[in-house]
XYZ file of C-alpha atoms in Angstrom:
292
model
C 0.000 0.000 0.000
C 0.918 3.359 -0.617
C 1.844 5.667 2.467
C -0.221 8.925 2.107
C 0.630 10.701 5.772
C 3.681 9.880 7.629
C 4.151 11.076 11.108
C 7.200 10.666 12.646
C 8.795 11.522 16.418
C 6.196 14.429 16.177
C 6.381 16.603 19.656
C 5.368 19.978 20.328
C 6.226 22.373 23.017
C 3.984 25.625 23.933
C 6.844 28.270 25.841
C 10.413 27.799 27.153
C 12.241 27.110 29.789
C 10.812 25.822 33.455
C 6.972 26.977 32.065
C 6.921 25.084 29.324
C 4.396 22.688 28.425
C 4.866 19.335 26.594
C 1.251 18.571 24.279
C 2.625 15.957 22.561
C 5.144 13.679 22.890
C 7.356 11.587 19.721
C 4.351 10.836 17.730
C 4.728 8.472 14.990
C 2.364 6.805 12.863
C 1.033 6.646 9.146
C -1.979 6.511 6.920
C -2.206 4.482 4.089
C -3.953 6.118 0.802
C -7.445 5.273 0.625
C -7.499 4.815 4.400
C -10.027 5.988 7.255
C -7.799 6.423 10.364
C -9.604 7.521 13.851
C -8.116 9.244 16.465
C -9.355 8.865 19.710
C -8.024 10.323 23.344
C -8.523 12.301 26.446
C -9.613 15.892 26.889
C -6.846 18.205 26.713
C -4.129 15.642 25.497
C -2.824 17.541 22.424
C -5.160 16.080 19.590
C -5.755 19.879 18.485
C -1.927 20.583 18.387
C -1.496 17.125 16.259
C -3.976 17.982 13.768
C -2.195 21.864 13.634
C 0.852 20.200 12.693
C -0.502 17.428 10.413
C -2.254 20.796 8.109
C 1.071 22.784 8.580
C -0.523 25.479 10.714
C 1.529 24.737 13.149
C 5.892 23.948 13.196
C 6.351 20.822 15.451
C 9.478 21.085 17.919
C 10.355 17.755 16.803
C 9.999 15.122 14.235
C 8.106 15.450 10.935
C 5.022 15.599 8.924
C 4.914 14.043 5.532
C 1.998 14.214 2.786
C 2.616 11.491 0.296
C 5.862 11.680 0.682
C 6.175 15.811 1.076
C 7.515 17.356 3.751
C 4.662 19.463 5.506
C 5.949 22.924 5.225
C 2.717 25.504 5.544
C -0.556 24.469 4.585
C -0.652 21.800 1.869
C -2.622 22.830 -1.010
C -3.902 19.321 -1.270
C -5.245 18.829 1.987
C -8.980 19.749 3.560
C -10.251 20.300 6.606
C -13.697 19.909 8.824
C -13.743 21.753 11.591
C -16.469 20.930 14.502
C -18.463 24.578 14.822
C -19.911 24.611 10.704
C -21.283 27.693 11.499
C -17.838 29.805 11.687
C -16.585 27.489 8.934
C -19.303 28.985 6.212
C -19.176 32.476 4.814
C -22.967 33.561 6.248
C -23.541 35.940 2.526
C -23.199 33.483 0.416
C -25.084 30.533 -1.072
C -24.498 26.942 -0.400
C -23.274 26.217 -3.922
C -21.244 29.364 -3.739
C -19.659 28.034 -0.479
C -18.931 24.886 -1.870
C -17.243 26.987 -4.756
C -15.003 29.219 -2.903
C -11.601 27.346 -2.497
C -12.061 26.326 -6.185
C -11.680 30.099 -7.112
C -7.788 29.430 -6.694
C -7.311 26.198 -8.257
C -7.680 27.249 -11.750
C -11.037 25.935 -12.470
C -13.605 27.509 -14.549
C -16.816 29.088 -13.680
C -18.199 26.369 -15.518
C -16.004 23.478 -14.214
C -16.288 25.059 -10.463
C -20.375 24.885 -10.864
C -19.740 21.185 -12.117
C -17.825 20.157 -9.446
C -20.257 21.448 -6.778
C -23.348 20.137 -7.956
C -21.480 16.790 -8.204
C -20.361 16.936 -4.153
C -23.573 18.713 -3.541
C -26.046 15.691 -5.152
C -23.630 13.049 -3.393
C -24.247 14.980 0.276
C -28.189 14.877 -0.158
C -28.109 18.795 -0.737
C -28.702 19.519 -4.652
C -32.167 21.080 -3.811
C -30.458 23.425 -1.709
C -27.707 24.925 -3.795
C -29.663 28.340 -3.638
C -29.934 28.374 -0.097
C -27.602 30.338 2.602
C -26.346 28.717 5.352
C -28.868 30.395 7.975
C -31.635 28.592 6.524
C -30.257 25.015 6.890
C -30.252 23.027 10.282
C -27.076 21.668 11.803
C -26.797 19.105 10.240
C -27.338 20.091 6.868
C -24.322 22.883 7.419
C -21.855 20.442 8.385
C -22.971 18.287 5.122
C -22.232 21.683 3.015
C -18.645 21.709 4.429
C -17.947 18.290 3.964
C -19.259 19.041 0.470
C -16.451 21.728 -0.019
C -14.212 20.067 1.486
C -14.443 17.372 -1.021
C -14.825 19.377 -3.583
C -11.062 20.172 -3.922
C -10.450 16.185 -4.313
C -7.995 16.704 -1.537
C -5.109 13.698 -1.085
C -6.153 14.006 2.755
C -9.312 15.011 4.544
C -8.848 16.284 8.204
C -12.125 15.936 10.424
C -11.893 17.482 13.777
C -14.852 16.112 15.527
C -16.972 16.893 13.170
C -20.139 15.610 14.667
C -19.764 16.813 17.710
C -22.560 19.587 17.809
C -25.539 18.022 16.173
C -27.990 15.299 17.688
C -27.373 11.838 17.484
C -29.770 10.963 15.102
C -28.120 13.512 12.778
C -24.593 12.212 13.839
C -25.857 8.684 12.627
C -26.744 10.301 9.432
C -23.367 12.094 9.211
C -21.383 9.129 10.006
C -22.946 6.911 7.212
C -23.013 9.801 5.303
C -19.183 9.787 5.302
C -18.933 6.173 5.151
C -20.589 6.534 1.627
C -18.510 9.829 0.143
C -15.141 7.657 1.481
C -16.133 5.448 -1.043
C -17.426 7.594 -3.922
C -13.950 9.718 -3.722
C -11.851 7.099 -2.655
C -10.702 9.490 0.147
C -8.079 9.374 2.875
C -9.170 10.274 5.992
C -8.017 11.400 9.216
C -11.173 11.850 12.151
C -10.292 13.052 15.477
C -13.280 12.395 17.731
C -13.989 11.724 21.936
C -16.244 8.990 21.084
C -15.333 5.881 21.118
C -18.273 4.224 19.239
C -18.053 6.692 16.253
C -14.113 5.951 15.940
C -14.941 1.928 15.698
C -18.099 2.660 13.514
C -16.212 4.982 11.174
C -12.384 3.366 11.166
C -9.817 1.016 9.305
C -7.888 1.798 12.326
C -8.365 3.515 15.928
C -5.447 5.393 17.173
C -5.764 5.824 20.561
C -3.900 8.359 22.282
C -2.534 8.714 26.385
C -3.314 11.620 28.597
C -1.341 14.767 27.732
C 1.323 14.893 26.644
C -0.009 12.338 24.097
C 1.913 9.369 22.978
C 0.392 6.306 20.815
C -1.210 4.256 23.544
C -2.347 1.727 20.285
C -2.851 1.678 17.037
C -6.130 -1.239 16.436
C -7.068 -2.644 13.149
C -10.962 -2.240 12.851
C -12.486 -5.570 11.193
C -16.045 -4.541 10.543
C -15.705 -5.257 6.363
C -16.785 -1.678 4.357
C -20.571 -2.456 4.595
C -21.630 -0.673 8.217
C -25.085 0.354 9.469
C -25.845 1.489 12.497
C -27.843 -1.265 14.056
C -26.152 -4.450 12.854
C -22.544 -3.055 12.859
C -22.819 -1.728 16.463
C -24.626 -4.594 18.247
C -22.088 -7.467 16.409
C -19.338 -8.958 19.188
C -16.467 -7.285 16.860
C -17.497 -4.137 17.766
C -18.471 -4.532 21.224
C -15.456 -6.150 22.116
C -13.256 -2.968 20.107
C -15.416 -0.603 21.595
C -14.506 -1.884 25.524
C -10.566 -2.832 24.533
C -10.675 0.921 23.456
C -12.413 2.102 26.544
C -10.231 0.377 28.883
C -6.934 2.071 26.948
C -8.476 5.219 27.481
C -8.650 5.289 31.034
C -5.088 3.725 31.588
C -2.500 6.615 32.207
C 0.380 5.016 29.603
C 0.786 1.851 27.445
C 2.528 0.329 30.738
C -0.424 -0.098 32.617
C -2.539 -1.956 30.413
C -3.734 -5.497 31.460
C -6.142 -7.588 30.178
C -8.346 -7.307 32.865
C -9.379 -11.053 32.326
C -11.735 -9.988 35.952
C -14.067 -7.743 34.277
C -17.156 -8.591 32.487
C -18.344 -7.836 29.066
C -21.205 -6.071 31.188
C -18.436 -3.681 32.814
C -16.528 -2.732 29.997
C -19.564 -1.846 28.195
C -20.578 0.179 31.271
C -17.024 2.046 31.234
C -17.584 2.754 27.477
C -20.769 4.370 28.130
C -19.717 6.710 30.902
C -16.734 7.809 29.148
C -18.413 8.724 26.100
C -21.062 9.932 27.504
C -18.945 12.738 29.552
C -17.458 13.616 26.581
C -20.550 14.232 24.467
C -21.311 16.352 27.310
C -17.638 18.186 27.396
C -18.368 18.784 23.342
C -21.901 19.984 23.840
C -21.133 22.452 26.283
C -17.712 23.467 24.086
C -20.001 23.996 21.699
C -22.681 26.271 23.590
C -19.525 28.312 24.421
């Protein structure tokens, strides 16, 4: 397979000298093309500063980003993002197909060719009866669809999500999530997801990186064998993902790779318990993020 991001003995530093602060610690780990990577871990434990370096927003103090093959230096211009808040991420003025436009205006494209392109991503989103619309008309959910939209629109060699589903309901973040699942496929697109829930990450994922407190570290990096055909019932109530989604729990609430055990005393019942309080709590840290 062909290596399309390459992370390696990424750290990052915020000050100098006795104040500073360590967010992330000799990360290292890569993303084949065509791949859906997760990344999953704490509050707070430098998943924001990863994902700054990964777009080349941000210089790590160590190590290096690679994007098929490229050293990261600035923003690659083949490279998307999905930020959580949609409604800071669309221009307010202007239409959704005009949106969806905007970051072709530099690529060279047409006004033809850029119209093409969005009512292609718009139709594959569920949104072509909407291309007329502004953003303030359209729920939640139907925003974050219009940035996905443009985000695929520039047929970008990587797609960053940073928990993109975090602010809408869950019956909207079930329509999200297989809403990606089927785009992935369309565009044949590499993705990168940071999210705090652990169910999404299984649901959505090839692989689950799961990340230690701050400053992160790889805690594990877990193949996901659910096959490409998902739904939300099936998929999520089958003993692959049940026993992924407590493994995955129980990594999370270790403090380094060190202290895991198998914890052959706990019951399926447990683990599943310990899943659902830890996602839980951080729905509830995104929703009130969000409100803020």
């Amino acid at each position: 397979m062909v290596t399309m991001l390459d992370v390696s003995g990424v750290g990052h530093r915020y000050g100098t000298g006795a104040g500073a602060n360590l967010a992330i610690d000799e990360l290292s780990f890569k993303v084949e093309a065509g791949e859906l990577a997760c990344i999953v871990g704490p509050s707070g434990c430098g998943k924001s500063t990863l994902l700054r370096a990964i777009s080349g927003l941000l210089t790590p103090s160590s190590g290096e980003v690679r994007l098929h093959g490229d050293l990261v230096q600035g923003v690659p211009s083949d490279l998307a993002v999905v930020f959580q808040d949609y409604s800071r991420s669309l221009f307010p003025w202007l239409s959704v197909r005009a949106n969806v436009e905007f970051p072709l205006r530099s690529r060279g494209l047409s006004k033809a060719q850029r119209h093409e392109r969005a009512d292609e991503v718009l139709e594959w989103v569920g949104l072509s009866g909407a291309a007329r619309k502004y953003p303030w008309q359209l729920s939640g959910g139907m925003q974050q669809r219009v940035s996905i939209a443009r985000a695929l629109a520039c047929r970008p060699a990587l797609l960053l999500m940073d928990e993109p589903f975090a602010s809408v309901d869950a019956q909207t973040r079930f329509e999200l999530e297989d809403l990606l699942l089927r785009v992935r496929r369309q565009f044949d697109s590499t993705v990168l997801l940071v999210t705090h829930d652990i169910d999404e990450s299984i649901y959505l994922a090839d692989r689950v990186f799961v990340l230690s407190k701050s400053p992160a570290s790889i805690v594990a990096d877990i193949p996901v064998d659910l096959g490409s055909e998902r739904d939300q019932i099936t998929t999520r109530e089958s003993d692959t993902f049940v026993h992924l989604r407590s493994e995955v729990a129980r990594l999370l609430q270790m403090r380094s790779p060190e202290t895991v055990s198998t914890a052959d005393g706990r019951t399926a019942a447990a683990d599943r318990a310990a899943a659902d309080r830890w996602a839980e709590a951080e729905r509830a840290e995104s929703r009130e993020t969000a409100r803020n």
